[in-house]
CSV table of N, CA and C in Angstrom, one decimal:
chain,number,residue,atom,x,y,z
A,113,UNK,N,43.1,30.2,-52.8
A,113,UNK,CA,41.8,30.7,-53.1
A,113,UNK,C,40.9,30.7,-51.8
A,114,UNK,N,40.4,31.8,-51.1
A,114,UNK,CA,39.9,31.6,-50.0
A,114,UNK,C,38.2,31.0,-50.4
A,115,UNK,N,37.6,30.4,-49.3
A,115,UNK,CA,36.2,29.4,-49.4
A,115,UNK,C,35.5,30.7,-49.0
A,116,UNK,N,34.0,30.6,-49.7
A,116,UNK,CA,33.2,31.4,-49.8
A,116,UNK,C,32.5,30.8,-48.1
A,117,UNK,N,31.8,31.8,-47.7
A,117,UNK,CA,31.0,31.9,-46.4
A,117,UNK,C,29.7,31.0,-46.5
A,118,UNK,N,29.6,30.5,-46.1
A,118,UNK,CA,28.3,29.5,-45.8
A,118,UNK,C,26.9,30.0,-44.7
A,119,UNK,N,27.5,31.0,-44.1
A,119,UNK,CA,26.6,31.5,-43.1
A,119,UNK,C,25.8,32.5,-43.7
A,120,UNK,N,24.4,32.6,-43.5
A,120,UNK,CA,23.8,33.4,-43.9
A,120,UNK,C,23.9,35.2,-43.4
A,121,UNK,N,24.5,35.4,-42.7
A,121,UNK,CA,24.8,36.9,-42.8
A,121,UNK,C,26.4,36.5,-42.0
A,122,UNK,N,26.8,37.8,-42.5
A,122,UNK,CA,28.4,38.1,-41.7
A,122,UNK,C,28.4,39.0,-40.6
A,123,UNK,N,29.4,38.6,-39.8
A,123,UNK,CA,28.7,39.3,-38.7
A,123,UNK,C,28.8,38.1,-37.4
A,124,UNK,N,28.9,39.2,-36.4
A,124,UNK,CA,29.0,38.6,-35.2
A,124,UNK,C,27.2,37.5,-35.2
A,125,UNK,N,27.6,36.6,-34.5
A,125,UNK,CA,26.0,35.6,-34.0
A,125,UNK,C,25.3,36.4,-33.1
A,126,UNK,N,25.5,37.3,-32.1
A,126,UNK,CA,24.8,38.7,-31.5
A,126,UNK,C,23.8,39.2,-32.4
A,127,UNK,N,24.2,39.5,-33.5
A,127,UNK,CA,23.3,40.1,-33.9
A,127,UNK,C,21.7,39.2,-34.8
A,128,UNK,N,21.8,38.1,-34.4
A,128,UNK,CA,20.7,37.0,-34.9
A,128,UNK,C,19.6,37.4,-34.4
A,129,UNK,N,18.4,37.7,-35.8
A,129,UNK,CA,16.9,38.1,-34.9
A,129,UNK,C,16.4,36.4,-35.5
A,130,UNK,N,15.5,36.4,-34.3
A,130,UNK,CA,14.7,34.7,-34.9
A,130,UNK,C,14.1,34.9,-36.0
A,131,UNK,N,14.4,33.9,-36.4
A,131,UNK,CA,13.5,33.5,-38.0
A,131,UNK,C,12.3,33.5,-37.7
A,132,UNK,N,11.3,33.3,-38.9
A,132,UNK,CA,10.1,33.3,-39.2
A,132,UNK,C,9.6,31.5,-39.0
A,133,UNK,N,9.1,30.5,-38.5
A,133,UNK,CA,9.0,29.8,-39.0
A,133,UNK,C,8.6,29.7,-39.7
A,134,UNK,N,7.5,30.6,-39.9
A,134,UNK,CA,6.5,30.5,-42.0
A,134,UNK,C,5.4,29.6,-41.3
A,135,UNK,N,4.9,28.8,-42.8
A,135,UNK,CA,3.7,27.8,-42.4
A,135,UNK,C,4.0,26.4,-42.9
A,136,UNK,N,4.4,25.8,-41.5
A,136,UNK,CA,5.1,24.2,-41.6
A,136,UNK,C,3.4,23.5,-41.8
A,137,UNK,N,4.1,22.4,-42.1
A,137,UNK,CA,2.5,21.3,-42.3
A,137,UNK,C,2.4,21.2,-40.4
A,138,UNK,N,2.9,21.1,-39.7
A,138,UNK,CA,2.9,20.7,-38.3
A,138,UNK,C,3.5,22.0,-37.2
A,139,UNK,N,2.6,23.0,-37.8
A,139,UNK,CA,2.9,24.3,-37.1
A,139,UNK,C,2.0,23.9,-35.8
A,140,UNK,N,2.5,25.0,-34.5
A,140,UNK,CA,1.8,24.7,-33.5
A,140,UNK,C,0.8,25.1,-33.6
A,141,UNK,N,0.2,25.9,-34.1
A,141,UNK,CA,-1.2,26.7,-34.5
A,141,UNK,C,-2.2,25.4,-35.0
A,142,UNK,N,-1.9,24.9,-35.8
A,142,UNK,CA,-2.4,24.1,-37.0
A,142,UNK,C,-2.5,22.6,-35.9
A,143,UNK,N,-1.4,22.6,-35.0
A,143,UNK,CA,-2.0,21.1,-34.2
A,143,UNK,C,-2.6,21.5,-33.3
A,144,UNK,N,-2.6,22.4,-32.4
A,144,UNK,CA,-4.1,22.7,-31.7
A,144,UNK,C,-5.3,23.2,-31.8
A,145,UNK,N,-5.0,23.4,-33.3
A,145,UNK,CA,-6.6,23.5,-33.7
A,145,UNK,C,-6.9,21.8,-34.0
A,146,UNK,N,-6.5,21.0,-34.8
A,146,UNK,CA,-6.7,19.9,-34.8
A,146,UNK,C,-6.7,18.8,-33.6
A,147,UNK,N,-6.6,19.1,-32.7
A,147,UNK,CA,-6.9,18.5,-31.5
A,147,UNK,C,-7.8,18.7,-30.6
A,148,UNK,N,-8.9,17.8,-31.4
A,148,UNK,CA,-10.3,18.1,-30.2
A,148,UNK,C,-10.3,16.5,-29.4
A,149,UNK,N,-10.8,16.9,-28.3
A,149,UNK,CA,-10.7,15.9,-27.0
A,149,UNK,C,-11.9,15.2,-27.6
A,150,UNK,N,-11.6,13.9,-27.9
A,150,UNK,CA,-12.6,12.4,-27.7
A,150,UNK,C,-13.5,12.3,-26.4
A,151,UNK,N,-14.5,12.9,-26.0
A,151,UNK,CA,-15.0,12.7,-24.5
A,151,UNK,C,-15.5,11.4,-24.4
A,152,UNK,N,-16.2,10.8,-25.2
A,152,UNK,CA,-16.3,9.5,-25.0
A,152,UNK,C,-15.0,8.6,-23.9
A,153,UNK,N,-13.5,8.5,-24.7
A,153,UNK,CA,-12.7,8.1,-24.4
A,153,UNK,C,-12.3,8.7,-22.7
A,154,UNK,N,-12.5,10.1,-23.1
A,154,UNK,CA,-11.9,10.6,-21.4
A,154,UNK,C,-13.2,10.2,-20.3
A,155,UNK,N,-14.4,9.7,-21.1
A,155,UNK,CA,-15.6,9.2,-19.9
A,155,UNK,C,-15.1,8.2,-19.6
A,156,UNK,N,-14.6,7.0,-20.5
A,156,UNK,CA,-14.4,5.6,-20.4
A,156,UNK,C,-13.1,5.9,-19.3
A,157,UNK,N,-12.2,6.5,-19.6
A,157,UNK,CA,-11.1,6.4,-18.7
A,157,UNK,C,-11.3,6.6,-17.6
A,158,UNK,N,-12.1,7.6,-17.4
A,158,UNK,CA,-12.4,8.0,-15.7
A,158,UNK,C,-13.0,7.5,-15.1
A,159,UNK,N,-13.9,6.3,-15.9
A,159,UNK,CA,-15.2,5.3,-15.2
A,159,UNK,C,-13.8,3.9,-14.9
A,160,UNK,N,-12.8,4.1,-15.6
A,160,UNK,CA,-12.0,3.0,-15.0
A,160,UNK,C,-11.0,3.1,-13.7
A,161,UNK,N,-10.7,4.3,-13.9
A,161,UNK,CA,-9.6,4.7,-13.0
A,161,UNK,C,-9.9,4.9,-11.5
A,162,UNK,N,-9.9,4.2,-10.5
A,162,UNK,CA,-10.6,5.0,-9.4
A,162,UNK,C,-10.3,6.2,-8.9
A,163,UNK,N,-10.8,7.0,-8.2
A,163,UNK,CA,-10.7,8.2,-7.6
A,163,UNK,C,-9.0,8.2,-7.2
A,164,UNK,N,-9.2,7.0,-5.5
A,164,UNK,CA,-7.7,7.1,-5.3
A,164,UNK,C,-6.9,5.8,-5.0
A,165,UNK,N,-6.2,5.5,-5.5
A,165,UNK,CA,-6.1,3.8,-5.8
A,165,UNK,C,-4.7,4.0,-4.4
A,166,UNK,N,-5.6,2.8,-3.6
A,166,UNK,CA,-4.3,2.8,-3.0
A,166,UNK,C,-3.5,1.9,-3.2
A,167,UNK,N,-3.4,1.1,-4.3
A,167,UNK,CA,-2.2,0.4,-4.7
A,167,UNK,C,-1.4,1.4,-5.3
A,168,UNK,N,-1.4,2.5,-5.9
A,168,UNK,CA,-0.5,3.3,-6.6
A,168,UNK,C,0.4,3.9,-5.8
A,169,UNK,N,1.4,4.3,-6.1
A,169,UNK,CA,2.8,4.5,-5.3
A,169,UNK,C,2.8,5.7,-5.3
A,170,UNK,N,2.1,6.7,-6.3
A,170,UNK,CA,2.0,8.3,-6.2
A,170,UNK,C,3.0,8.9,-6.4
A,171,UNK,N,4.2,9.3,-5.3
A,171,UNK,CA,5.3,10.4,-4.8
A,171,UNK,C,6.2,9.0,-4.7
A,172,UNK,N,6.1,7.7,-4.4
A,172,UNK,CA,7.3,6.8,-4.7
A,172,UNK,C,7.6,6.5,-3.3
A,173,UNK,N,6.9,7.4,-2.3
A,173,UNK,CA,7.5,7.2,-1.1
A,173,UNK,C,6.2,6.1,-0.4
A,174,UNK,N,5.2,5.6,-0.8
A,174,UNK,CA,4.7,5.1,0.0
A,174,UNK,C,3.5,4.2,-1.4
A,175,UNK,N,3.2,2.7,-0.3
A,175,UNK,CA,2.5,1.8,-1.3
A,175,UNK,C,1.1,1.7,-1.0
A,176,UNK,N,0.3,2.4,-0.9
A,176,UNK,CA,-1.5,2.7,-0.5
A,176,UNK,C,-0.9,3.0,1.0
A,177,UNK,N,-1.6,2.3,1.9
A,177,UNK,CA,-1.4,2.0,3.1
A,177,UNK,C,0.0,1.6,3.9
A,178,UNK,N,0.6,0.8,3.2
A,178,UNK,CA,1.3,0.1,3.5
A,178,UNK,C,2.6,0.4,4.2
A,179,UNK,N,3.3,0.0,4.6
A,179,UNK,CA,4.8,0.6,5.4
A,179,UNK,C,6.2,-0.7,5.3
A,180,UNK,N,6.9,-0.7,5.4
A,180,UNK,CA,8.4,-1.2,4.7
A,180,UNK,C,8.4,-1.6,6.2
A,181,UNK,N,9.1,-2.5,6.3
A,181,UNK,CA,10.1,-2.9,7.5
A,181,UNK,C,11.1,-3.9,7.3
A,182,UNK,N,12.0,-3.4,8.0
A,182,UNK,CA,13.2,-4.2,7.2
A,182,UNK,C,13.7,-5.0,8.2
A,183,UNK,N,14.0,-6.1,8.3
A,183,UNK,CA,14.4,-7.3,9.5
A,183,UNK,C,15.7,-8.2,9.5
A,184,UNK,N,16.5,-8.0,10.0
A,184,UNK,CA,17.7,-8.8,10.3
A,184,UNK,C,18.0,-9.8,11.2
A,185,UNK,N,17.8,-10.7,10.5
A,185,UNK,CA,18.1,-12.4,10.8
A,185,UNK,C,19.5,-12.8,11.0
A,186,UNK,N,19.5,-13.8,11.8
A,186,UNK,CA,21.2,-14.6,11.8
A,186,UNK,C,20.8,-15.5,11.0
A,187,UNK,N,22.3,-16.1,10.4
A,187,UNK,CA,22.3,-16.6,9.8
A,187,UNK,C,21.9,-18.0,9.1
A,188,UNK,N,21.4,-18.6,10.3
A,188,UNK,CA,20.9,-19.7,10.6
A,188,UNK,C,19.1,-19.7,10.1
A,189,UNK,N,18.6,-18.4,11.0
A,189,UNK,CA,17.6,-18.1,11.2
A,189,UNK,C,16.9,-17.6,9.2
A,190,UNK,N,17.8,-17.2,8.8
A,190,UNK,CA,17.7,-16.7,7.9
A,190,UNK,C,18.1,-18.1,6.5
A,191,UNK,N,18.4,-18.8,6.5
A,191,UNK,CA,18.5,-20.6,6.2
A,191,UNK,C,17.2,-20.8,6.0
A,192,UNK,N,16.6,-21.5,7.9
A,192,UNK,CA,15.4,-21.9,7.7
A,192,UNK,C,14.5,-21.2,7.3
A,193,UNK,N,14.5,-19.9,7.1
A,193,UNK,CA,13.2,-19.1,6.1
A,193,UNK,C,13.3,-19.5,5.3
A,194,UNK,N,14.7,-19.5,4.4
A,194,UNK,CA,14.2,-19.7,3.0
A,194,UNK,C,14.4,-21.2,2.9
A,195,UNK,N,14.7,-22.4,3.5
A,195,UNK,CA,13.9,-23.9,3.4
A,195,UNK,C,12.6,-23.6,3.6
A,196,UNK,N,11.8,-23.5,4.6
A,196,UNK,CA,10.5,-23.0,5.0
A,196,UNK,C,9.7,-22.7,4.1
A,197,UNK,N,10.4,-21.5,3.4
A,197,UNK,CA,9.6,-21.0,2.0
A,197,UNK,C,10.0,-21.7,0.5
A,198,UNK,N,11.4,-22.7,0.7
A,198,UNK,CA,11.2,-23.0,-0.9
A,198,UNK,C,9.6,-24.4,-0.5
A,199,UNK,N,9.7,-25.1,0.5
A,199,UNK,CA,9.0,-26.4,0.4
A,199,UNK,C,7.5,-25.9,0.2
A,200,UNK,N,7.4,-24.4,0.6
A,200,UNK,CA,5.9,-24.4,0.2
A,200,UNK,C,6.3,-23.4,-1.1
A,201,UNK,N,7.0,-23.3,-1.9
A,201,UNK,CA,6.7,-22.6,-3.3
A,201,UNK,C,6.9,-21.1,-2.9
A,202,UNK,N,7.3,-20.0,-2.3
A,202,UNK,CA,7.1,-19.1,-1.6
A,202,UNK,C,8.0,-18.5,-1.4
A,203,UNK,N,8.2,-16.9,-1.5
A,203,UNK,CA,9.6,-16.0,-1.8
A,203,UNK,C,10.1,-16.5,0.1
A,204,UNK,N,10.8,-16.0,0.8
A,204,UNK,CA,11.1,-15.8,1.8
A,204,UNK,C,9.9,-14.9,2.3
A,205,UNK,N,10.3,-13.7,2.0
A,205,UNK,CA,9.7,-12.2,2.0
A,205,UNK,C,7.7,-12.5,2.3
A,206,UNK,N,7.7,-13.7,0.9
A,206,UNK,CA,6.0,-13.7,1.1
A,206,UNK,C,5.9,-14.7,2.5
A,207,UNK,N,6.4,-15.8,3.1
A,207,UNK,CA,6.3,-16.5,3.9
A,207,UNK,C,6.5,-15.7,5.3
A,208,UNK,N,7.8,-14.9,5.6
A,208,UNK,CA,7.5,-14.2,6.6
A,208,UNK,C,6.4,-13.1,6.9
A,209,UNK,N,6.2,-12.7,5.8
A,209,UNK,CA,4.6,-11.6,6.2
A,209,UNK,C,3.4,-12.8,6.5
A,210,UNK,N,3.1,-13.9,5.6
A,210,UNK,CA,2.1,-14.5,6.4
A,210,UNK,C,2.2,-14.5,7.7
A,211,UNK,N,3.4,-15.3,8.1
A,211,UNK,CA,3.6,-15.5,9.3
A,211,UNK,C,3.3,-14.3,10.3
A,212,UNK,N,3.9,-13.0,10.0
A,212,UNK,CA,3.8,-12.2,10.7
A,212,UNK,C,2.4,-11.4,10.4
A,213,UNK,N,1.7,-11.9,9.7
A,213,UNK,CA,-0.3,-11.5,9.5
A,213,UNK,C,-0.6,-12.4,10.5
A,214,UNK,N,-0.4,-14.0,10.6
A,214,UNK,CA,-1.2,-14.8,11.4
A,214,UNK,C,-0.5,-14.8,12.7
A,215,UNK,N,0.4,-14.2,12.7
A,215,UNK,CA,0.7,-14.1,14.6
A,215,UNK,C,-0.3,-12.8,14.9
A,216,UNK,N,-0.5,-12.0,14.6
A,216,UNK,CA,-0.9,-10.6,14.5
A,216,UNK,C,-2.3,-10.9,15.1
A,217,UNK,N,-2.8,-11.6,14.5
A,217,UNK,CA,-4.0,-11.9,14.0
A,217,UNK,C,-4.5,-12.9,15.5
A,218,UNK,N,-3.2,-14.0,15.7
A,218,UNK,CA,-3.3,-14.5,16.6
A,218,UNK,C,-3.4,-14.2,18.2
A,219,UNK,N,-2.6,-12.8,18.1
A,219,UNK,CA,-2.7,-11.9,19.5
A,219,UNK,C,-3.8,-11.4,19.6
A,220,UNK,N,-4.0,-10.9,18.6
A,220,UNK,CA,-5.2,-9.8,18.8
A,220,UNK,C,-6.8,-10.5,19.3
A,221,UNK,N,-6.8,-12.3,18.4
A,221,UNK,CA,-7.7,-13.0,19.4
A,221,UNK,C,-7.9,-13.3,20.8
A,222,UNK,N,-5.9,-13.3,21.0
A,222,UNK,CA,-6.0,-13.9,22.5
A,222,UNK,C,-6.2,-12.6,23.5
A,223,UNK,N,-5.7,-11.2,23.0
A,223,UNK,CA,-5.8,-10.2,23.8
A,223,UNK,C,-7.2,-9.9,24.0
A,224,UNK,N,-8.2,-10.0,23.3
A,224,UNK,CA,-9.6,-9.8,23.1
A,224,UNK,C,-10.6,-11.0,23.7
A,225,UNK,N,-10.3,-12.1,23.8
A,225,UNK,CA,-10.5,-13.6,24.8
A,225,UNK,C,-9.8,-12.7,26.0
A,226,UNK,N,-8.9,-12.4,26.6
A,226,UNK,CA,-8.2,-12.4,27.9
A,226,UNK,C,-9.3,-10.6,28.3
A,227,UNK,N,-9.5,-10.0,27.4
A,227,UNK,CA,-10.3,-8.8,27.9
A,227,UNK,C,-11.4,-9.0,28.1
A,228,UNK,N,-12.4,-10.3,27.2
A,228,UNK,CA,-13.4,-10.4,28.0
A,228,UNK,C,-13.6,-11.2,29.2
A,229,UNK,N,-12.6,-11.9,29.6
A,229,UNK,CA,-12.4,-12.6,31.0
A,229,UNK,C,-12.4,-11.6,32.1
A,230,UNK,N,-11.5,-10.4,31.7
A,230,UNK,CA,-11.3,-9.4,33.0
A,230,UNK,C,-12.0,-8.4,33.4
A,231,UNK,N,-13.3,-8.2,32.1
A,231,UNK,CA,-14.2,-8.0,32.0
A,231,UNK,C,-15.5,-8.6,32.9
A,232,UNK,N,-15.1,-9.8,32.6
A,232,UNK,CA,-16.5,-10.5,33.0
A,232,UNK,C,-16.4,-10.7,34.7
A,233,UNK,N,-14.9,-11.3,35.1
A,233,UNK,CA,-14.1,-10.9,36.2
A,233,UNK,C,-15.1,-9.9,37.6
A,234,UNK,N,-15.0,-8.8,36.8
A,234,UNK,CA,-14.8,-7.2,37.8
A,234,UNK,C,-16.5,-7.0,37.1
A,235,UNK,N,-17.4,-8.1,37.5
A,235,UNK,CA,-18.7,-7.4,37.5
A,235,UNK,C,-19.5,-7.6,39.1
A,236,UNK,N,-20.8,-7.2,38.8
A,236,UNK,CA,-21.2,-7.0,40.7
A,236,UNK,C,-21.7,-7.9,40.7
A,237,UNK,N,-22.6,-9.1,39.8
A,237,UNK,CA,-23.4,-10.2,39.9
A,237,UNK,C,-22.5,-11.2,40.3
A,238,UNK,N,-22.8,-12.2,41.3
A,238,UNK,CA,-22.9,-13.2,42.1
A,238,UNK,C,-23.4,-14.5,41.0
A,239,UNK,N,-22.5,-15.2,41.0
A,239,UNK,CA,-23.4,-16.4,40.8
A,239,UNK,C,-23.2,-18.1,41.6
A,240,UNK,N,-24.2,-18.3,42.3
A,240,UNK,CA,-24.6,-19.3,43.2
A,240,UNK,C,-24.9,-20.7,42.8
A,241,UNK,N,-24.2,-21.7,43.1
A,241,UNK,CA,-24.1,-23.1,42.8
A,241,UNK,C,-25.5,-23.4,43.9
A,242,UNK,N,-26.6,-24.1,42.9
A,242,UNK,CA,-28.3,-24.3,43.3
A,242,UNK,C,-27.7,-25.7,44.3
A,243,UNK,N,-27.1,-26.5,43.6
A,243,UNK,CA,-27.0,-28.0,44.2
A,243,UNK,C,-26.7,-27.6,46.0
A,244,UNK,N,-25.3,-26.5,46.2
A,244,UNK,CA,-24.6,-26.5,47.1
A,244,UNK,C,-25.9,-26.6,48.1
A,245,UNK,N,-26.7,-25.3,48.0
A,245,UNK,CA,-27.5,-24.8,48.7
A,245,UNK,C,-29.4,-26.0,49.6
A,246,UNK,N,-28.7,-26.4,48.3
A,246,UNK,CA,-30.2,-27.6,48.8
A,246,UNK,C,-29.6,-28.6,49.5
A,247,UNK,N,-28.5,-28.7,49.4
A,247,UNK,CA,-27.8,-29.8,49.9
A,247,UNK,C,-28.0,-29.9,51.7
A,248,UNK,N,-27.2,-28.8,52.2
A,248,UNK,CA,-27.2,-27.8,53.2
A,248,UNK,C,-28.3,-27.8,54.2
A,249,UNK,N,-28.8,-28.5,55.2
A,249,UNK,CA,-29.9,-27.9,56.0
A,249,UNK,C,-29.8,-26.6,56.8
A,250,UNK,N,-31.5,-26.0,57.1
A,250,UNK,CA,-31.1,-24.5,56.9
A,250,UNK,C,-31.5,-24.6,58.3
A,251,UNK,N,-30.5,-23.7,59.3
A,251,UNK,CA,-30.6,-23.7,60.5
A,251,UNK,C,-32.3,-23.3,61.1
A,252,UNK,N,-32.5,-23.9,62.1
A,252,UNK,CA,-33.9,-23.5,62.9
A,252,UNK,C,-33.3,-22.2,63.6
């Protein structure tokens, strides 16, 4: 006994016009009418959010300001970091960036001390030791 057809028409699937969807409880018509914008809420959110955060990663390629650098240690060298960093509680990673903030930090004092020396150096004023001069009798 052959089984009756289950498909609603016979016939190639080519010839399928789209259905009607009718009127669902959650038609798309029916949810954008019911979707009005809370402005209160979109005020509160924008008074939180700053304009441009530069902690946010954005595109993935970059952290506000910030820049990656990647460093290769021997093996030894790469030891004492991480003793260094367990005794004070401290990833590796966070210990060498101090380090490398306060050397930074430490050049830029001494290059700035050493520019006002070469500075002070290369000027036209003279200055004269008073004692030398009184000391000295002044020729007739």
């Amino acid at each position: 006994m052959p089984l009756p057809s289950l498909s609603r028409r016979s016939g190639s699937r080519t010839n399928m016009k789209p259905v009607n969807p009718g009127r669902h409880r959650n038609s798309p018509t029916k949810e954008a009418e019911a979707v009005v914008e809370d402005t209160e809420l979109t005020s509160y959110l924008r008074a939180l959010a700053p304009d441009n955060d530069p902690e946010s990663t954005g595109t993935g390629k970059r952290f506000g300001e910030a820049q990656v650098f990647q460093l290769r240690m021997n093996l030894i060298a790469c030891e004492q970091l991480k003793d260094a960093a367990a005794e004070r509680n401290l990833s590796p990673q966070a210990l060498a960036q101090e380090w490398i903030l306060e050397r930074l930090s430490w050049e830029s004092q001494a290059n700035s001390a050493q520019q006002r020396r070469h500075e002070e150096a290369h000027t036209d004023e003279f200055h004269f030791d008073a004692d030398a001069w009184e000391q000295q009798p002044v020729p007739r």
